[in-house]
PDB file of C-alpha atoms in Angstrom:
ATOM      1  CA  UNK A   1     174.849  29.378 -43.682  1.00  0.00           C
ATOM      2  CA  UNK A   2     171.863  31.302 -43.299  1.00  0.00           C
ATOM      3  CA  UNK A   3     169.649  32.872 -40.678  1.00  0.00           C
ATOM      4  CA  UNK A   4     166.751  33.494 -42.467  1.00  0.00           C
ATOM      5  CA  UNK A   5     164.855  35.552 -39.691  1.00  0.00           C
ATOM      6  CA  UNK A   6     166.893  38.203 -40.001  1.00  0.00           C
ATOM      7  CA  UNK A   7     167.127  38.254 -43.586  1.00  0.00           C
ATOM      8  CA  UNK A   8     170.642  38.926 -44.055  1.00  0.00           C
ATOM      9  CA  UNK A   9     173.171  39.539 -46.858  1.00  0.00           C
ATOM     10  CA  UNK A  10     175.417  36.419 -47.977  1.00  0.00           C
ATOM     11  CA  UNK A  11     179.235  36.244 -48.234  1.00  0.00           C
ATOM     12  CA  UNK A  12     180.894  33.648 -48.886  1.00  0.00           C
ATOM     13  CA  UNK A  13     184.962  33.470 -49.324  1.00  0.00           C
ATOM     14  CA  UNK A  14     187.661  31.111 -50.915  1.00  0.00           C
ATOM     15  CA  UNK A  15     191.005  31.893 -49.432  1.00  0.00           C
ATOM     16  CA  UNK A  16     194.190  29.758 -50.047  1.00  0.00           C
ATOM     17  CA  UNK A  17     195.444  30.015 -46.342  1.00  0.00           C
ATOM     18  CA  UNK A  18     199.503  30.761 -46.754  1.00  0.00           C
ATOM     19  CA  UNK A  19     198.796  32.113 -50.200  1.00  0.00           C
ATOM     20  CA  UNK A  20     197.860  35.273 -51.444  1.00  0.00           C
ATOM     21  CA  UNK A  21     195.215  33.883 -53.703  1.00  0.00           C
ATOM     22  CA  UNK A  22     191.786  34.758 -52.657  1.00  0.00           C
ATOM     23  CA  UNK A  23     188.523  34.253 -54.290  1.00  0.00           C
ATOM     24  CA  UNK A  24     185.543  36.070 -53.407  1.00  0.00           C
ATOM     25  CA  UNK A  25     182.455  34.710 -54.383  1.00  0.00           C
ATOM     26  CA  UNK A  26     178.518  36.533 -54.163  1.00  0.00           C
ATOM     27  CA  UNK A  27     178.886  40.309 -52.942  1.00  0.00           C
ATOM     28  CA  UNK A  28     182.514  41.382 -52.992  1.00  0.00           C
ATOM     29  CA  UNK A  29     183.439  41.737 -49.489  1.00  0.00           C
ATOM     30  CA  UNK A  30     185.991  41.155 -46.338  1.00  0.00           C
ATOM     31  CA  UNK A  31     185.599  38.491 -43.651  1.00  0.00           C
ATOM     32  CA  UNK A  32     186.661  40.225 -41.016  1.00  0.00           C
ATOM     33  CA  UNK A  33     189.412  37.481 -39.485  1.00  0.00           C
ATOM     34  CA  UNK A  34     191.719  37.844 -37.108  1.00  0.00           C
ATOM     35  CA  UNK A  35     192.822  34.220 -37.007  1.00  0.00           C
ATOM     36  CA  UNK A  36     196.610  35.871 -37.168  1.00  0.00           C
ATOM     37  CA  UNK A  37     196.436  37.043 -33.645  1.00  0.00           C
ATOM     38  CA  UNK A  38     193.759  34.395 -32.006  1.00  0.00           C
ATOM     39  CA  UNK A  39     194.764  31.719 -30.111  1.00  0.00           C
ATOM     40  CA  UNK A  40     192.569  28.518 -31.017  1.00  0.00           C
ATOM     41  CA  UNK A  41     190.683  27.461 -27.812  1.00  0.00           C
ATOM     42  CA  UNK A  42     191.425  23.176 -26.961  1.00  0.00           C
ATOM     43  CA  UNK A  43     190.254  20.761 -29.048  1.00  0.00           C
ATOM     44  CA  UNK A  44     191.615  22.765 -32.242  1.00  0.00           C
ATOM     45  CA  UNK A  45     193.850  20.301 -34.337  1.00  0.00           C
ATOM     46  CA  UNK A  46     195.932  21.854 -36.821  1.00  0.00           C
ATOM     47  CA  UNK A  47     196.594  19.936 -40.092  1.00  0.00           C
ATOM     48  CA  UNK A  48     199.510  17.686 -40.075  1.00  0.00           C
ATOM     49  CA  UNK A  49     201.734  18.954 -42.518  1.00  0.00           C
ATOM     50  CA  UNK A  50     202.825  16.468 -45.377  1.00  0.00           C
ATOM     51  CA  UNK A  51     206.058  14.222 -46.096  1.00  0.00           C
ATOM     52  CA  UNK A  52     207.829  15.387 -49.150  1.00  0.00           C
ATOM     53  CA  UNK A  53     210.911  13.330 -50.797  1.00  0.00           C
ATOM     54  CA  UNK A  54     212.873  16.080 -52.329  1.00  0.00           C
ATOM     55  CA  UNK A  55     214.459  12.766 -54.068  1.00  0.00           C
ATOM     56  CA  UNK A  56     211.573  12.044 -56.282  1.00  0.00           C
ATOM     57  CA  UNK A  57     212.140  11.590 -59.392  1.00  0.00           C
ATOM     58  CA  UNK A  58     208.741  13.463 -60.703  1.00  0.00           C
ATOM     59  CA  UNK A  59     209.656  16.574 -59.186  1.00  0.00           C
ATOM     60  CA  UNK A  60     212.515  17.401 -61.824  1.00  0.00           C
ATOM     61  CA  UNK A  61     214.735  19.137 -59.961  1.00  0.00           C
ATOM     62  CA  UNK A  62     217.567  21.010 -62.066  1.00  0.00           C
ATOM     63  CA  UNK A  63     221.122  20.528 -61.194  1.00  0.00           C
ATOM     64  CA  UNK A  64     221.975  22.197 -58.057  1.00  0.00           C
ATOM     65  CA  UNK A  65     218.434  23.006 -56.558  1.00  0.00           C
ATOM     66  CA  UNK A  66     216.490  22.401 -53.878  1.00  0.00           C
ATOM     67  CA  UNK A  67     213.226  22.212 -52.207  1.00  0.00           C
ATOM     68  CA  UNK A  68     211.686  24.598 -50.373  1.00  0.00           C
ATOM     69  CA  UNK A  69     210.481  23.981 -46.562  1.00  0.00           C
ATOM     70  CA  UNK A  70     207.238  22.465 -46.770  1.00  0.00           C
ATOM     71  CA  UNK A  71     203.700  24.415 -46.329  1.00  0.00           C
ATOM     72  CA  UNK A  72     200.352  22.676 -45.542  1.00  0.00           C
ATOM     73  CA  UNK A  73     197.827  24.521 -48.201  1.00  0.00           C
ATOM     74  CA  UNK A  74     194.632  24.827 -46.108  1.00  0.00           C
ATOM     75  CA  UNK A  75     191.657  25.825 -47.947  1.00  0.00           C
ATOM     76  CA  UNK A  76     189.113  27.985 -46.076  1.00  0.00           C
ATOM     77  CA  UNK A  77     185.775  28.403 -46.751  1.00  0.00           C
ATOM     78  CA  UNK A  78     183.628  31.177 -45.144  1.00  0.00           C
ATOM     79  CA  UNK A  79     179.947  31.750 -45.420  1.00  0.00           C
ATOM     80  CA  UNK A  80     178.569  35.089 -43.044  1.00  0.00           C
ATOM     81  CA  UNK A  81     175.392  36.412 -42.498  1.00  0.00           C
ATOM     82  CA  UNK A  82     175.808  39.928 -42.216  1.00  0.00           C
ATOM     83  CA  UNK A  83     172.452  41.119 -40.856  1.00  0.00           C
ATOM     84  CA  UNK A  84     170.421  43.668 -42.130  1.00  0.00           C
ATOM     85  CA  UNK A  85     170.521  47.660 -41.341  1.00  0.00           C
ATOM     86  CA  UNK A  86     166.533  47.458 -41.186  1.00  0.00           C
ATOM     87  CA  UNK A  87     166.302  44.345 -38.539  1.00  0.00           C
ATOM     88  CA  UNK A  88     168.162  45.316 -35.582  1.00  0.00           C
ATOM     89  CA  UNK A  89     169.236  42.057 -33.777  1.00  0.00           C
ATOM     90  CA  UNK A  90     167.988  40.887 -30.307  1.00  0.00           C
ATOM     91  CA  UNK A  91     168.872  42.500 -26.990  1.00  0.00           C
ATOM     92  CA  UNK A  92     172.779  41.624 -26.518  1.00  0.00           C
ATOM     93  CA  UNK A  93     173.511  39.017 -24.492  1.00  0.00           C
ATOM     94  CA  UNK A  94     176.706  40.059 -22.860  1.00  0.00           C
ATOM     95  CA  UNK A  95     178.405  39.293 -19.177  1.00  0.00           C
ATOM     96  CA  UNK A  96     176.875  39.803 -16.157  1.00  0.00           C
ATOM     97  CA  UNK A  97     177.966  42.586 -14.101  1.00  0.00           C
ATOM     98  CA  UNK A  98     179.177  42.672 -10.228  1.00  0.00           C
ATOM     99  CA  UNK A  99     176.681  44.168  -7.724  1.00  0.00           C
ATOM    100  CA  UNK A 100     177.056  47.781  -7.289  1.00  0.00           C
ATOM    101  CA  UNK A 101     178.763  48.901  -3.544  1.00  0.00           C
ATOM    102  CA  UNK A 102     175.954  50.966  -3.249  1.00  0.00           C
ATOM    103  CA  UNK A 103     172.511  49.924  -3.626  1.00  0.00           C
ATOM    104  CA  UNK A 104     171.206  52.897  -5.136  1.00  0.00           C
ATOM    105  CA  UNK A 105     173.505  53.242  -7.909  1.00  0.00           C
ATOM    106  CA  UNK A 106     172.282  51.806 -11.166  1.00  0.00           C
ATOM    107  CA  UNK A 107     174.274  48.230 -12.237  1.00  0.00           C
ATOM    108  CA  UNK A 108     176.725  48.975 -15.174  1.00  0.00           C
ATOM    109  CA  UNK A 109     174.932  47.773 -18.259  1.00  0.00           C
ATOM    110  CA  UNK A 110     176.456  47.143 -21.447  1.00  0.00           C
ATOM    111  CA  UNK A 111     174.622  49.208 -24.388  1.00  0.00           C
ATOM    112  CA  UNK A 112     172.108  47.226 -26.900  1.00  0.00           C
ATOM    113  CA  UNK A 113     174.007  46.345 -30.141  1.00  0.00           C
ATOM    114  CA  UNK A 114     173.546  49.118 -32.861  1.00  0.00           C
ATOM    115  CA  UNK A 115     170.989  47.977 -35.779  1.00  0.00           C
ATOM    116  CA  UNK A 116     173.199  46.197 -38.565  1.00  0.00           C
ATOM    117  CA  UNK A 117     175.992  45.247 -36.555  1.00  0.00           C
ATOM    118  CA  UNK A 118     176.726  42.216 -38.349  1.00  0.00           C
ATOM    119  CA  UNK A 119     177.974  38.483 -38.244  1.00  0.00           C
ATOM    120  CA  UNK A 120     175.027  36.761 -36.388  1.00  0.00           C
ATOM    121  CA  UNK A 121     176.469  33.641 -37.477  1.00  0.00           C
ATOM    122  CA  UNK A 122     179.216  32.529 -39.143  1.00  0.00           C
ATOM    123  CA  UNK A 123     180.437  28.885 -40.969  1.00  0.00           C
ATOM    124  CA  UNK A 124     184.089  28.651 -41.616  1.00  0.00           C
ATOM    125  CA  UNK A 125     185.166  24.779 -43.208  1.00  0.00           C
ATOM    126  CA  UNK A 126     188.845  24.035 -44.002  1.00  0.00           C
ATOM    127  CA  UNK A 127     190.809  21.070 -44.461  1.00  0.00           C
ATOM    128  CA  UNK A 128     190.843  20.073 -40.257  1.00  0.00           C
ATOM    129  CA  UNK A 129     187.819  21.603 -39.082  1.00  0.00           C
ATOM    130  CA  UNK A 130     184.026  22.617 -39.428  1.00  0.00           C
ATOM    131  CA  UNK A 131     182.950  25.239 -37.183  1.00  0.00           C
ATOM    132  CA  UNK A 132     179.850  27.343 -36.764  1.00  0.00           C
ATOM    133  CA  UNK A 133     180.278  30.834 -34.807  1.00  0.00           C
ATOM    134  CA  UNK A 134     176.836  32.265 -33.476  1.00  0.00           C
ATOM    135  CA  UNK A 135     176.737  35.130 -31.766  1.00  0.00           C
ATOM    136  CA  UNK A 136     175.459  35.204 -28.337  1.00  0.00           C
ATOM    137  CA  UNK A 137     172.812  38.399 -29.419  1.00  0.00           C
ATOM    138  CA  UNK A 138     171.047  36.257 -31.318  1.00  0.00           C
ATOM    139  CA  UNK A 139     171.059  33.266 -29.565  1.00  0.00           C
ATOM    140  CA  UNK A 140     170.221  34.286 -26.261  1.00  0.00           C
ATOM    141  CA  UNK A 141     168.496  37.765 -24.595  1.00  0.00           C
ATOM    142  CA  UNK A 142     170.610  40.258 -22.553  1.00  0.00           C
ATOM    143  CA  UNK A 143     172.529  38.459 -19.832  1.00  0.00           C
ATOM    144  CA  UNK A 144     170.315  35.626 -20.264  1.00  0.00           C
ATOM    145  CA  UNK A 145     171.325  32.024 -20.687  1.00  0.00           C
ATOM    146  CA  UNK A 146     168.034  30.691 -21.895  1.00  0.00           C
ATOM    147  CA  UNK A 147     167.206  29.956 -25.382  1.00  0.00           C
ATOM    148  CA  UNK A 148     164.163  31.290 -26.897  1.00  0.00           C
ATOM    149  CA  UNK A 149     162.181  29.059 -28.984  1.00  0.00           C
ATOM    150  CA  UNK A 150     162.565  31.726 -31.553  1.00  0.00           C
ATOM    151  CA  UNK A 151     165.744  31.449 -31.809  1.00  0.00           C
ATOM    152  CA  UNK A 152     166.125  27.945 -31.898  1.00  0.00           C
ATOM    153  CA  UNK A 153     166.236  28.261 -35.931  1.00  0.00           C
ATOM    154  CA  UNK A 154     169.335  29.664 -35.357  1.00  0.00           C
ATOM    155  CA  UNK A 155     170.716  26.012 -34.529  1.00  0.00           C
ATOM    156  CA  UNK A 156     168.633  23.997 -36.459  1.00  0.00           C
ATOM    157  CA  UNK A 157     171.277  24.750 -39.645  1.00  0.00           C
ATOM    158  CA  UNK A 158     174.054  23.517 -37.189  1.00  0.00           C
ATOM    159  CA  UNK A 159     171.992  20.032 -36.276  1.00  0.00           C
ATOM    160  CA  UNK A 160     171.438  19.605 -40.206  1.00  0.00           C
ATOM    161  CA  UNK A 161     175.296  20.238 -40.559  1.00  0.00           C
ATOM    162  CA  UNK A 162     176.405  17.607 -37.743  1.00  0.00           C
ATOM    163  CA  UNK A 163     173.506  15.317 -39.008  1.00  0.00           C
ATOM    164  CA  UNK A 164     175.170  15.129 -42.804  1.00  0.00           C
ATOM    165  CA  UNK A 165     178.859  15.321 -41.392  1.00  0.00           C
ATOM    166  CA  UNK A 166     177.775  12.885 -38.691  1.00  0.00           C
ATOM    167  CA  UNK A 167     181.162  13.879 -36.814  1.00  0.00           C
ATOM    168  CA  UNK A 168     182.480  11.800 -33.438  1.00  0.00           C
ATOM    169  CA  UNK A 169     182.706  14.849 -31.405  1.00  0.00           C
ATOM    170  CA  UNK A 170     181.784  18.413 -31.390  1.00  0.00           C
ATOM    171  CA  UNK A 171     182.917  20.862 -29.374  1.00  0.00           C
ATOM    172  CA  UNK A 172     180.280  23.318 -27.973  1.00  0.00           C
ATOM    173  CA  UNK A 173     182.351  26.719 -26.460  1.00  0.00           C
ATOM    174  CA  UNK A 174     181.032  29.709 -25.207  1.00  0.00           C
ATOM    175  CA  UNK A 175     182.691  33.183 -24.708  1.00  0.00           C
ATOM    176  CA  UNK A 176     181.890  36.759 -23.301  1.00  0.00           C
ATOM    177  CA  UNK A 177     182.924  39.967 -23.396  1.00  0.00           C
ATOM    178  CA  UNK A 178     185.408  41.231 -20.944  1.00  0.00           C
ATOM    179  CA  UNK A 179     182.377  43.407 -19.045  1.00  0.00           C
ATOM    180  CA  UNK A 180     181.496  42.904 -15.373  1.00  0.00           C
ATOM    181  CA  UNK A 181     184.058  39.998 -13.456  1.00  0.00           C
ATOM    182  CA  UNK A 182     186.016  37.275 -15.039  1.00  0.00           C
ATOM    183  CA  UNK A 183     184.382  34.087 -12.937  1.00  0.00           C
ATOM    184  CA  UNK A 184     180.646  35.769 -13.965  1.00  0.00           C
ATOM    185  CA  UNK A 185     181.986  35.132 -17.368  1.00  0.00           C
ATOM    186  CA  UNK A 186     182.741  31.804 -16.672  1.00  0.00           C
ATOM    187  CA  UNK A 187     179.299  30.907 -15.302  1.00  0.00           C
ATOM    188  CA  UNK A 188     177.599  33.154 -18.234  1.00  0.00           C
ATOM    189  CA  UNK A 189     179.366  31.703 -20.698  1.00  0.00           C
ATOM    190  CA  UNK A 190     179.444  27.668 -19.718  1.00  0.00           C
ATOM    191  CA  UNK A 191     175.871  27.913 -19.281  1.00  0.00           C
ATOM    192  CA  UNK A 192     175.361  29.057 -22.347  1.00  0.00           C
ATOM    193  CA  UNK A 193     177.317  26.314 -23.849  1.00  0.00           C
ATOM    194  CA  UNK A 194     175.527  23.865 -22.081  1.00  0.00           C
ATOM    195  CA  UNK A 195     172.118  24.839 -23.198  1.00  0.00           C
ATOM    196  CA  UNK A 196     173.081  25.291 -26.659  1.00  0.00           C
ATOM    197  CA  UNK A 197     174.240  21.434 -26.586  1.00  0.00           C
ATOM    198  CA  UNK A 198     170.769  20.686 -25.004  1.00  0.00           C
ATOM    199  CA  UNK A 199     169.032  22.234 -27.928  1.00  0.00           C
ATOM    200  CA  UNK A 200     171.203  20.248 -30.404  1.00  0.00           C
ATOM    201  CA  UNK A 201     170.838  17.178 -28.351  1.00  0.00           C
ATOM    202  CA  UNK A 202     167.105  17.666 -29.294  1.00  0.00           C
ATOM    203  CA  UNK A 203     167.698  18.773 -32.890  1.00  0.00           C
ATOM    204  CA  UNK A 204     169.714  16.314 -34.071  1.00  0.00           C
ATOM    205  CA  UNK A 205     168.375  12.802 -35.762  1.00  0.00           C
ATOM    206  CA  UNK A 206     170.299  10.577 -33.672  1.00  0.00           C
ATOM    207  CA  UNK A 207     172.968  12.055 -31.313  1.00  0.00           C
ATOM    208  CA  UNK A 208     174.129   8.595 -29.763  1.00  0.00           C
ATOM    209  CA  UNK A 209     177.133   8.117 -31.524  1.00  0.00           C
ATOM    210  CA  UNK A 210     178.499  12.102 -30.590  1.00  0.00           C
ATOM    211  CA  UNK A 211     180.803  13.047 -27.578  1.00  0.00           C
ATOM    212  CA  UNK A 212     180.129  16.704 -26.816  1.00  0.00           C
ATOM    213  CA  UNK A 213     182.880  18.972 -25.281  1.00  0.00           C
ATOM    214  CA  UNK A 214     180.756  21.977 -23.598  1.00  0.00           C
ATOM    215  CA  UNK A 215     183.153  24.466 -22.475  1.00  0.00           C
ATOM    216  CA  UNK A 216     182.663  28.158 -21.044  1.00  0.00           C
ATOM    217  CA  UNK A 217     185.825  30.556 -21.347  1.00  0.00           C
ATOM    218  CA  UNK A 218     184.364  33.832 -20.120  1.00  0.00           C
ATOM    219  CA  UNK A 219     186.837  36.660 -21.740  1.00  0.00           C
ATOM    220  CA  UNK A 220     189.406  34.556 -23.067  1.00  0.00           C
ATOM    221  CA  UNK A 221     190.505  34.034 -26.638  1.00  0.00           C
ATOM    222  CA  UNK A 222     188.809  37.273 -27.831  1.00  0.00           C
ATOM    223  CA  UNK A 223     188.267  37.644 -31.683  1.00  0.00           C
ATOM    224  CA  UNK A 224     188.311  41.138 -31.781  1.00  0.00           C
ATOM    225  CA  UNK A 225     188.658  44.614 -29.580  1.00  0.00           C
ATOM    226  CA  UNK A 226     186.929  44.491 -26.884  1.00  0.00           C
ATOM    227  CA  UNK A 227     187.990  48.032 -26.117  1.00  0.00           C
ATOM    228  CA  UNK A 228     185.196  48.488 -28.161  1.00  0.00           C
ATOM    229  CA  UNK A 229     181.254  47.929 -27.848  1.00  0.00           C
ATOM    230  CA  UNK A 230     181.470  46.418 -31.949  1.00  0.00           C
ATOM    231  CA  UNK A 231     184.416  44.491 -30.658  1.00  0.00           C
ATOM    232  CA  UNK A 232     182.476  43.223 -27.686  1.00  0.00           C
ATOM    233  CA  UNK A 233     179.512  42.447 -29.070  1.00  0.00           C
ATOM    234  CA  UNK A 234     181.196  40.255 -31.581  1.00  0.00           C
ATOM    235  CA  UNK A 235     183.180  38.806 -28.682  1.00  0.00           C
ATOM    236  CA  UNK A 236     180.069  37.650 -27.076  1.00  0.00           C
ATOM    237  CA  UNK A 237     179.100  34.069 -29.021  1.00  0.00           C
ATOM    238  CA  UNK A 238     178.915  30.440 -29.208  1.00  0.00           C
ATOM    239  CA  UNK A 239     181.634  28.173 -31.507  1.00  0.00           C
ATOM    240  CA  UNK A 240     180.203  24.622 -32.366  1.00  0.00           C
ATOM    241  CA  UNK A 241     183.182  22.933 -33.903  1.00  0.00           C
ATOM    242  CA  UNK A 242     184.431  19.336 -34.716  1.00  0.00           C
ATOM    243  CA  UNK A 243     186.980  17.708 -36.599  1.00  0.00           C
ATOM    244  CA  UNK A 244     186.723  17.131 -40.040  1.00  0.00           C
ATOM    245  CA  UNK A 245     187.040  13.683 -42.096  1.00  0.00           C
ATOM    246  CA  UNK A 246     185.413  12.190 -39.143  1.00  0.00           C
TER     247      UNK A 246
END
C-alpha cells in the first residue's frame, strides 16, 4: 500500500505463519507484529484447518511411522508505509479526555506524535483475510472525528482494494488509546468508524452488494504498549477488514 502524501519508505514481508521461513522483500526490515499476544476483534475467521488421511497411499509412510498433528500454513503478506523523518504526520488523533474538577486547570492532553513515528497505514493479506490498518493520526486531526478532504487519499487505496476484491462484507473498526475514560473511547472511536465507512461508501464504484460492520472498541484489543506515547499512538487507528475468497 502506499500513502503517497507522506512519501514514505516501503516494506513489504513474506512470512510462512507457523514456520520459521521468512522472506523479506524491498528494504530489509521488521514488521513490528504482535499478533502472538492480540486478541482478533469479531468478525475475524481463522482458517479451517485441513483433513489429512494419514492412510494415503502417496504419502509413503515407512513401517512404523506416523503423521504429525496437522498445521494450517497461512501465508502473510505485509506491505507498511513507514513515514518519513522529514514529514511529521498530522496532529494525533487520540481519546478524548474527561473534564477537569476544576475549571482552571488545563485538560490532560496527549502529546503530538514525534516526526517519523511510523506505520500510517498498513495492508496485511493471508489466506482468510484482507485487512487495511490506518492510523487514526493520519486519518483524522487531534480528538477529531471528521475526515479532512486531504486525507481522504488515505482511503481511496482501500476503495480500489474492495472494488477489485469486490468482498460481501467489510468490517470497518475503530480503536483508541487508553487516555481520558473508557465510554469517551467508545464514542471517539465508533464515530470514527462510521465516518470512515461514509467516505468509502462514496469512494467505492458500486457499494450495493457490501454489508458493512462499523464497530468502535475504545481501548480494547491494543496492538502495542500503551504505557507508552509510541505505543499509543500506534494504538490509535482504523482496521478495514473482510474475508477473503469472497
Amino acid at each position: 500500500m502506499t500513502y503517497r502524501p507522506l512519501g514514505p519508505a516501503r516494506v513489504s514481508l513474506v512470512a510462512a505463519v507457523g514456520t520459521v521461513a521468512v522472506l523479506a522483500l524491498s528494504t530489509p526490515a521488521l514488521a513490528d507484529d504482535a499478533d502472538g499476544d492480540y486478541q482478533q476483534p469479531p468478525g475475524y475467521e481463522a482458517p479451517a484447518v485441513p483433513d489429512i488421511d494419514a492412510n494415503a497411499p502417496g504419502l509413503m509412510l515407512g513401517d512404523g511411522a506416523t503423521l504429525a498433528e496437522p498445521r494450517v500454513l497461512d501465508i502473510k503478506f505485509i506491505t507498511e508505509d513507514l513515514g518519513s523523518a522529514a514529514d511529521p504526520p498530522p496532529n494525533s488523533g487520540g481519546n478524548n479526555e474527561d473534564p477537569p474538577a476544576n475549571p482552571d486547570t488545563e485538560p490532560e492532553s496527549e502529546p503530538e506524535p514525534a516526526p517519523g513515528a511510523g506505520g500510517e497505514q498498513r495492508e496485511e493479506r493471508t489466506g482468510s483475510q484482507h485487512k487495511f490498518t490506518l492510523q487514526t493520526d493520519v486519518v483524522f486531526g487531534k480528538n477529531s472525528d471528521e475526515i479532512s478532504e486531504e486525507s481522504r487519499a488515505a482511503l481511496a487505496e482501500v476503495a480500489a482494494a474492495i472494488d477489485e476484491y469486490q468482498p460481501e462484507q467489510v468490517n470497518v473498526f475503530g480503536f483508541t488509546d487508553n487516555l481520558g475514560s473508557y465510554e469517551n473511547g467508545v464514542t471517539l472511536s465508533a464515530n470514527r468508524a462510521r465516518n470512515t465507512q461514509t467516505v468509502l461508501l462514496e469512494l467505492i464504484e458500486d457499494p450495493s452488494g457490501i454489508s458493512f460492520n462499523v464497530r468502535g472498541y475504545s481501548e480494547d484489543y491494543p496492538l502495542y504498549d500503551n504505557e507508552t506515547e509510541e505505543g499509543r499512538q500506534k494504538n490509535r487507528r482504523v482496521e478495514i477488514s473482510w474475508p477473503s475468497g469472497n
